[in-house]
Amino acid sequence: MSSIPDNAPALVLNADYRPLSYFPLSVWNWQDAIRAVFRSRVHTLSLYDRKVHSPSCEMWLPSVIALKDYVSLSRRPAFTRFNVFLRDLFCCQYCKVRFPAQDLTFDHVIPRSRGGRTSWENVVTACSRCNLHKGNRMLGEVGLQLVRTPYMPTSFELQENGRAFPPNYLHESWRDFLYWDSELEDEPRTPMA
């Protein structure tokens, strides 16, 4: 191929062949993937049908790579706005409607002015309309109810929730690794000779 590939990201799997992250999906650009291959930090599991060239060699671009060393995921996820949205599946915890991330905010169930803390157990995903309606009041004062009581999720739970939101780009070589536990289709059996 004569031009440098712009869109050839490599899916990055942990040493157990599961993605490091489902949401956002763990991908590296083709340059980082090539560096990792040359430094023997990864196993190449699948290739694109595209090559890159240097003065001394040419190389097929990896589409799926697995780390040689296992990276442990933290048991306690970071308390971030995005992770709150992911815990709540991008669904307003008052009106039960799912929104894109840019249309969401978070709300303190017990307002900070009334002693509420900014923590997993007191912050929920809210749409702008519900958040403005609730304002600085308690749920009972405005007649709102929570879909679910806020809690601290596990990293595993956030990963599982992330699987429900596929990214915009999925190369066909990634599918076997992203849905490793999905049920396989029955294949017709051929009699053994």
PDB file of C-alpha atoms in Angstrom:
ATOM      1  CA  MET A   1       0.000   0.000   0.000  1.00  0.00           C
ATOM      2  CA  SER A   2       1.521   3.294  -1.003  1.00  0.00           C
ATOM      3  CA  SER A   3      -0.142   5.614   1.513  1.00  0.00           C
ATOM      4  CA  ILE A   4       0.082   5.435   5.284  1.00  0.00           C
ATOM      5  CA  PRO A   5      -3.126   3.971   6.703  1.00  0.00           C
ATOM      6  CA  ASP A   6      -5.158   6.490   8.667  1.00  0.00           C
ATOM      7  CA  ASN A   7      -7.786   4.229  10.139  1.00  0.00           C
ATOM      8  CA  ALA A   8      -6.213   0.948  11.159  1.00  0.00           C
ATOM      9  CA  PRO A   9      -6.533   0.825  14.943  1.00  0.00           C
ATOM     10  CA  ALA A  10      -5.587  -2.370  16.746  1.00  0.00           C
ATOM     11  CA  LEU A  11      -7.914  -3.888  19.318  1.00  0.00           C
ATOM     12  CA  VAL A  12      -5.881  -4.363  22.513  1.00  0.00           C
ATOM     13  CA  LEU A  13      -6.597  -7.401  24.651  1.00  0.00           C
ATOM     14  CA  ASN A  14      -5.238  -8.217  28.063  1.00  0.00           C
ATOM     15  CA  ALA A  15      -3.151 -11.363  28.488  1.00  0.00           C
ATOM     16  CA  ASP A  16      -6.398 -13.271  29.195  1.00  0.00           C
ATOM     17  CA  TYR A  17      -7.632 -12.292  25.704  1.00  0.00           C
ATOM     18  CA  ARG A  18     -10.352  -9.963  26.991  1.00  0.00           C
ATOM     19  CA  PRO A  19     -10.376  -6.283  26.029  1.00  0.00           C
ATOM     20  CA  LEU A  20      -8.688  -3.998  28.532  1.00  0.00           C
ATOM     21  CA  SER A  21     -11.830  -1.884  28.321  1.00  0.00           C
ATOM     22  CA  TYR A  22     -15.138  -2.162  26.510  1.00  0.00           C
ATOM     23  CA  PHE A  23     -16.192   1.444  26.900  1.00  0.00           C
ATOM     24  CA  PRO A  24     -14.259   3.178  25.682  1.00  0.00           C
ATOM     25  CA  LEU A  25     -13.012   0.255  23.657  1.00  0.00           C
ATOM     26  CA  SER A  26      -9.308  -0.405  24.181  1.00  0.00           C
ATOM     27  CA  VAL A  27      -7.642   0.366  20.857  1.00  0.00           C
ATOM     28  CA  TRP A  28      -4.227   1.659  19.875  1.00  0.00           C
ATOM     29  CA  ASN A  29      -3.359   3.515  16.710  1.00  0.00           C
ATOM     30  CA  TRP A  30      -1.385   1.516  14.166  1.00  0.00           C
ATOM     31  CA  GLN A  31       1.906   3.225  15.089  1.00  0.00           C
ATOM     32  CA  ASP A  32       1.669   2.216  18.771  1.00  0.00           C
ATOM     33  CA  ALA A  33       0.652  -1.302  17.783  1.00  0.00           C
ATOM     34  CA  ILE A  34       3.682  -1.643  15.475  1.00  0.00           C
ATOM     35  CA  ARG A  35       6.004  -0.378  18.236  1.00  0.00           C
ATOM     36  CA  ALA A  36       4.584  -2.919  20.688  1.00  0.00           C
ATOM     37  CA  VAL A  37       5.067  -5.729  18.166  1.00  0.00           C
ATOM     38  CA  PHE A  38       8.696  -4.723  17.515  1.00  0.00           C
ATOM     39  CA  ARG A  39       9.389  -4.527  21.262  1.00  0.00           C
ATOM     40  CA  SER A  40       7.841  -7.991  21.746  1.00  0.00           C
ATOM     41  CA  ARG A  41       5.295  -6.699  24.263  1.00  0.00           C
ATOM     42  CA  VAL A  42       2.295  -8.191  22.490  1.00  0.00           C
ATOM     43  CA  HIS A  43       1.130 -11.234  20.555  1.00  0.00           C
ATOM     44  CA  THR A  44      -0.398 -10.489  17.157  1.00  0.00           C
ATOM     45  CA  LEU A  45      -3.683 -12.364  16.823  1.00  0.00           C
ATOM     46  CA  SER A  46      -5.098 -10.915  13.614  1.00  0.00           C
ATOM     47  CA  LEU A  47      -3.859  -8.751  10.753  1.00  0.00           C
ATOM     48  CA  TYR A  48      -5.338  -6.189   8.405  1.00  0.00           C
ATOM     49  CA  ASP A  49      -4.818  -6.706   4.680  1.00  0.00           C
ATOM     50  CA  ARG A  50      -2.647  -3.563   4.683  1.00  0.00           C
ATOM     51  CA  LYS A  51       1.097  -3.167   5.013  1.00  0.00           C
ATOM     52  CA  VAL A  52       3.439  -0.423   6.124  1.00  0.00           C
ATOM     53  CA  HIS A  53       6.898  -0.029   4.659  1.00  0.00           C
ATOM     54  CA  SER A  54      10.214   1.225   5.926  1.00  0.00           C
ATOM     55  CA  PRO A  55      13.471   1.393   3.973  1.00  0.00           C
ATOM     56  CA  SER A  56      14.464  -2.035   5.273  1.00  0.00           C
ATOM     57  CA  CYS A  57      11.217  -3.966   5.767  1.00  0.00           C
ATOM     58  CA  GLU A  58       7.511  -4.195   5.292  1.00  0.00           C
ATOM     59  CA  MET A  59       4.962  -5.343   7.832  1.00  0.00           C
ATOM     60  CA  TRP A  60       1.298  -6.296   7.874  1.00  0.00           C
ATOM     61  CA  LEU A  61      -0.695  -4.073  10.227  1.00  0.00           C
ATOM     62  CA  PRO A  62      -2.016  -5.854  13.317  1.00  0.00           C
ATOM     63  CA  SER A  63      -5.760  -5.603  13.858  1.00  0.00           C
ATOM     64  CA  VAL A  64      -5.896  -7.533  17.156  1.00  0.00           C
ATOM     65  CA  ILE A  65      -3.077  -7.743  19.678  1.00  0.00           C
ATOM     66  CA  ALA A  66      -2.848  -9.250  23.159  1.00  0.00           C
ATOM     67  CA  LEU A  67      -0.511  -8.047  25.873  1.00  0.00           C
ATOM     68  CA  LYS A  68       2.067 -10.602  26.992  1.00  0.00           C
ATOM     69  CA  ASP A  69       1.846  -9.413  30.612  1.00  0.00           C
ATOM     70  CA  TYR A  70      -1.510  -9.318  32.388  1.00  0.00           C
ATOM     71  CA  VAL A  71      -2.694  -5.869  33.510  1.00  0.00           C
ATOM     72  CA  SER A  72      -4.801  -6.065  36.680  1.00  0.00           C
ATOM     73  CA  LEU A  73      -7.887  -3.930  36.646  1.00  0.00           C
ATOM     74  CA  SER A  74      -8.554  -1.876  39.726  1.00  0.00           C
ATOM     75  CA  ARG A  75     -11.349  -3.273  41.867  1.00  0.00           C
ATOM     76  CA  ARG A  76     -12.426   0.259  42.748  1.00  0.00           C
ATOM     77  CA  PRO A  77     -13.362   2.246  39.679  1.00  0.00           C
ATOM     78  CA  ALA A  78     -12.487   5.921  39.499  1.00  0.00           C
ATOM     79  CA  PHE A  79     -15.313   8.200  40.570  1.00  0.00           C
ATOM     80  CA  THR A  80     -15.810  10.212  37.373  1.00  0.00           C
ATOM     81  CA  ARG A  81     -18.802  11.754  35.658  1.00  0.00           C
ATOM     82  CA  PHE A  82     -18.443   9.278  32.784  1.00  0.00           C
ATOM     83  CA  ASN A  83     -18.344   6.263  35.134  1.00  0.00           C
ATOM     84  CA  VAL A  84     -21.489   7.504  36.896  1.00  0.00           C
ATOM     85  CA  PHE A  85     -23.196   7.675  33.473  1.00  0.00           C
ATOM     86  CA  LEU A  86     -21.915   4.198  32.637  1.00  0.00           C
ATOM     87  CA  ARG A  87     -23.109   2.769  35.982  1.00  0.00           C
ATOM     88  CA  ASP A  88     -26.556   4.225  35.260  1.00  0.00           C
ATOM     89  CA  LEU A  89     -26.454   3.091  31.607  1.00  0.00           C
ATOM     90  CA  PHE A  90     -26.759   6.708  30.375  1.00  0.00           C
ATOM     91  CA  CYS A  91     -30.309   6.739  31.735  1.00  0.00           C
ATOM     92  CA  CYS A  92     -31.762   9.596  33.782  1.00  0.00           C
ATOM     93  CA  GLN A  93     -32.430   8.167  37.222  1.00  0.00           C
ATOM     94  CA  TYR A  94     -35.602  10.259  37.550  1.00  0.00           C
ATOM     95  CA  CYS A  95     -37.446  10.059  34.199  1.00  0.00           C
ATOM     96  CA  LYS A  96     -35.908   6.711  33.058  1.00  0.00           C
ATOM     97  CA  VAL A  97     -34.998   8.051  29.584  1.00  0.00           C
ATOM     98  CA  ARG A  98     -31.636   7.195  27.971  1.00  0.00           C
ATOM     99  CA  PHE A  99     -29.684  10.163  26.580  1.00  0.00           C
ATOM    100  CA  PRO A 100     -26.357  10.720  24.800  1.00  0.00           C
ATOM    101  CA  ALA A 101     -23.589  11.641  27.267  1.00  0.00           C
ATOM    102  CA  GLN A 102     -23.497  15.270  26.106  1.00  0.00           C
ATOM    103  CA  ASP A 103     -27.155  15.679  27.145  1.00  0.00           C
ATOM    104  CA  LEU A 104     -26.616  14.350  30.668  1.00  0.00           C
ATOM    105  CA  THR A 105     -25.446  15.817  33.925  1.00  0.00           C
ATOM    106  CA  PHE A 106     -25.199  14.403  37.402  1.00  0.00           C
ATOM    107  CA  ASP A 107     -27.286  15.263  40.411  1.00  0.00           C
ATOM    108  CA  HIS A 108     -26.671  15.067  44.142  1.00  0.00           C
ATOM    109  CA  VAL A 109     -29.632  13.124  45.581  1.00  0.00           C
ATOM    110  CA  ILE A 110     -29.101  14.941  48.884  1.00  0.00           C
ATOM    111  CA  PRO A 111     -28.021  18.425  47.758  1.00  0.00           C
ATOM    112  CA  ARG A 112     -24.579  19.556  48.853  1.00  0.00           C
ATOM    113  CA  SER A 113     -26.143  22.584  50.537  1.00  0.00           C
ATOM    114  CA  ARG A 114     -28.002  20.125  52.792  1.00  0.00           C
ATOM    115  CA  GLY A 115     -24.950  18.073  53.694  1.00  0.00           C
ATOM    116  CA  GLY A 116     -24.901  15.736  50.689  1.00  0.00           C
ATOM    117  CA  ARG A 117     -21.520  14.444  49.597  1.00  0.00           C
ATOM    118  CA  THR A 118     -20.090  14.011  46.127  1.00  0.00           C
ATOM    119  CA  SER A 119     -19.796  10.230  46.232  1.00  0.00           C
ATOM    120  CA  TRP A 120     -20.969   7.102  44.432  1.00  0.00           C
ATOM    121  CA  GLU A 121     -23.750   6.720  46.999  1.00  0.00           C
ATOM    122  CA  ASN A 122     -25.181  10.242  46.526  1.00  0.00           C
ATOM    123  CA  VAL A 123     -24.681  11.080  42.838  1.00  0.00           C
ATOM    124  CA  VAL A 124     -26.900   9.901  39.980  1.00  0.00           C
ATOM    125  CA  THR A 125     -27.212  10.498  36.258  1.00  0.00           C
ATOM    126  CA  ALA A 126     -29.862  13.094  35.395  1.00  0.00           C
ATOM    127  CA  CYS A 127     -31.118  14.813  32.280  1.00  0.00           C
ATOM    128  CA  SER A 128     -31.047  18.599  32.305  1.00  0.00           C
ATOM    129  CA  ARG A 129     -34.829  18.877  32.586  1.00  0.00           C
ATOM    130  CA  CYS A 130     -35.085  16.660  35.675  1.00  0.00           C
ATOM    131  CA  ASN A 131     -31.987  18.206  37.254  1.00  0.00           C
ATOM    132  CA  LEU A 132     -33.436  21.713  36.853  1.00  0.00           C
ATOM    133  CA  HIS A 133     -36.807  20.559  38.186  1.00  0.00           C
ATOM    134  CA  LYS A 134     -35.230  19.022  41.294  1.00  0.00           C
ATOM    135  CA  GLY A 135     -32.854  21.898  41.844  1.00  0.00           C
ATOM    136  CA  ASN A 136     -31.616  22.232  45.414  1.00  0.00           C
ATOM    137  CA  ARG A 137     -34.465  20.259  46.969  1.00  0.00           C
ATOM    138  CA  MET A 138     -34.967  16.772  48.361  1.00  0.00           C
ATOM    139  CA  LEU A 139     -36.763  14.140  46.268  1.00  0.00           C
ATOM    140  CA  GLY A 140     -39.901  14.167  48.409  1.00  0.00           C
ATOM    141  CA  GLU A 141     -40.212  17.933  48.089  1.00  0.00           C
ATOM    142  CA  VAL A 142     -40.541  17.736  44.305  1.00  0.00           C
ATOM    143  CA  GLY A 143     -42.288  14.365  43.940  1.00  0.00           C
ATOM    144  CA  LEU A 144     -39.395  12.583  42.222  1.00  0.00           C
ATOM    145  CA  GLN A 145     -38.318   8.994  42.793  1.00  0.00           C
ATOM    146  CA  LEU A 146     -35.063   7.284  41.889  1.00  0.00           C
ATOM    147  CA  VAL A 147     -35.018   4.469  39.365  1.00  0.00           C
ATOM    148  CA  ARG A 148     -32.352   2.811  41.536  1.00  0.00           C
ATOM    149  CA  THR A 149     -30.465   3.734  44.685  1.00  0.00           C
ATOM    150  CA  PRO A 150     -26.947   4.989  43.841  1.00  0.00           C
ATOM    151  CA  TYR A 151     -24.028   2.727  44.800  1.00  0.00           C
ATOM    152  CA  MET A 152     -20.357   2.170  44.040  1.00  0.00           C
ATOM    153  CA  PRO A 153     -20.098  -0.285  41.117  1.00  0.00           C
ATOM    154  CA  THR A 154     -17.249  -2.697  40.590  1.00  0.00           C
ATOM    155  CA  SER A 155     -14.844  -2.283  37.679  1.00  0.00           C
ATOM    156  CA  PHE A 156     -16.226  -5.543  36.306  1.00  0.00           C
ATOM    157  CA  GLU A 157     -19.774  -4.145  36.351  1.00  0.00           C
ATOM    158  CA  LEU A 158     -18.683  -1.017  34.466  1.00  0.00           C
ATOM    159  CA  GLN A 159     -16.928  -3.225  31.898  1.00  0.00           C
ATOM    160  CA  GLU A 160     -20.075  -5.307  31.467  1.00  0.00           C
ATOM    161  CA  ASN A 161     -22.220  -2.180  31.149  1.00  0.00           C
ATOM    162  CA  GLY A 162     -19.826  -0.859  28.512  1.00  0.00           C
ATOM    163  CA  ARG A 163     -20.465  -3.898  26.341  1.00  0.00           C
ATOM    164  CA  ALA A 164     -23.985  -2.586  25.747  1.00  0.00           C
ATOM    165  CA  PHE A 165     -22.601   0.424  23.870  1.00  0.00           C
ATOM    166  CA  PRO A 166     -20.652  -0.712  20.801  1.00  0.00           C
ATOM    167  CA  PRO A 167     -18.244   1.822  19.342  1.00  0.00           C
ATOM    168  CA  ASN A 168     -18.694   3.445  15.954  1.00  0.00           C
ATOM    169  CA  TYR A 169     -15.890   1.409  14.399  1.00  0.00           C
ATOM    170  CA  LEU A 170     -15.743  -2.391  14.666  1.00  0.00           C
ATOM    171  CA  HIS A 171     -13.462  -4.313  12.341  1.00  0.00           C
ATOM    172  CA  GLU A 172     -14.741  -7.814  11.543  1.00  0.00           C
ATOM    173  CA  SER A 173     -11.540  -9.360  12.958  1.00  0.00           C
ATOM    174  CA  TRP A 174     -12.446  -7.970  16.397  1.00  0.00           C
ATOM    175  CA  ARG A 175     -15.823  -9.656  16.787  1.00  0.00           C
ATOM    176  CA  ASP A 176     -14.566 -12.997  18.123  1.00  0.00           C
ATOM    177  CA  PHE A 177     -12.647 -11.188  20.841  1.00  0.00           C
ATOM    178  CA  LEU A 178     -15.317  -8.686  21.847  1.00  0.00           C
ATOM    179  CA  TYR A 179     -18.106 -11.188  22.247  1.00  0.00           C
ATOM    180  CA  TRP A 180     -16.066 -14.091  23.551  1.00  0.00           C
ATOM    181  CA  ASP A 181     -18.828 -15.352  25.833  1.00  0.00           C
ATOM    182  CA  SER A 182     -21.746 -14.965  23.445  1.00  0.00           C
ATOM    183  CA  GLU A 183     -23.508 -18.091  22.333  1.00  0.00           C
ATOM    184  CA  LEU A 184     -22.067 -19.671  19.223  1.00  0.00           C
ATOM    185  CA  GLU A 185     -24.301 -20.594  16.333  1.00  0.00           C
ATOM    186  CA  ASP A 186     -24.867 -24.289  15.783  1.00  0.00           C
ATOM    187  CA  GLU A 187     -22.938 -25.535  12.817  1.00  0.00           C
ATOM    188  CA  PRO A 188     -24.163 -28.527  10.880  1.00  0.00           C
ATOM    189  CA  ARG A 189     -22.177 -31.582  11.880  1.00  0.00           C
ATOM    190  CA  THR A 190     -20.578 -33.655   9.213  1.00  0.00           C
ATOM    191  CA  PRO A 191     -20.286 -37.389   9.749  1.00  0.00           C
ATOM    192  CA  MET A 192     -16.772 -38.601  10.407  1.00  0.00           C
ATOM    193  CA  ALA A 193     -15.389 -40.898   7.760  1.00  0.00           C
TER     194      ALA A 193
END
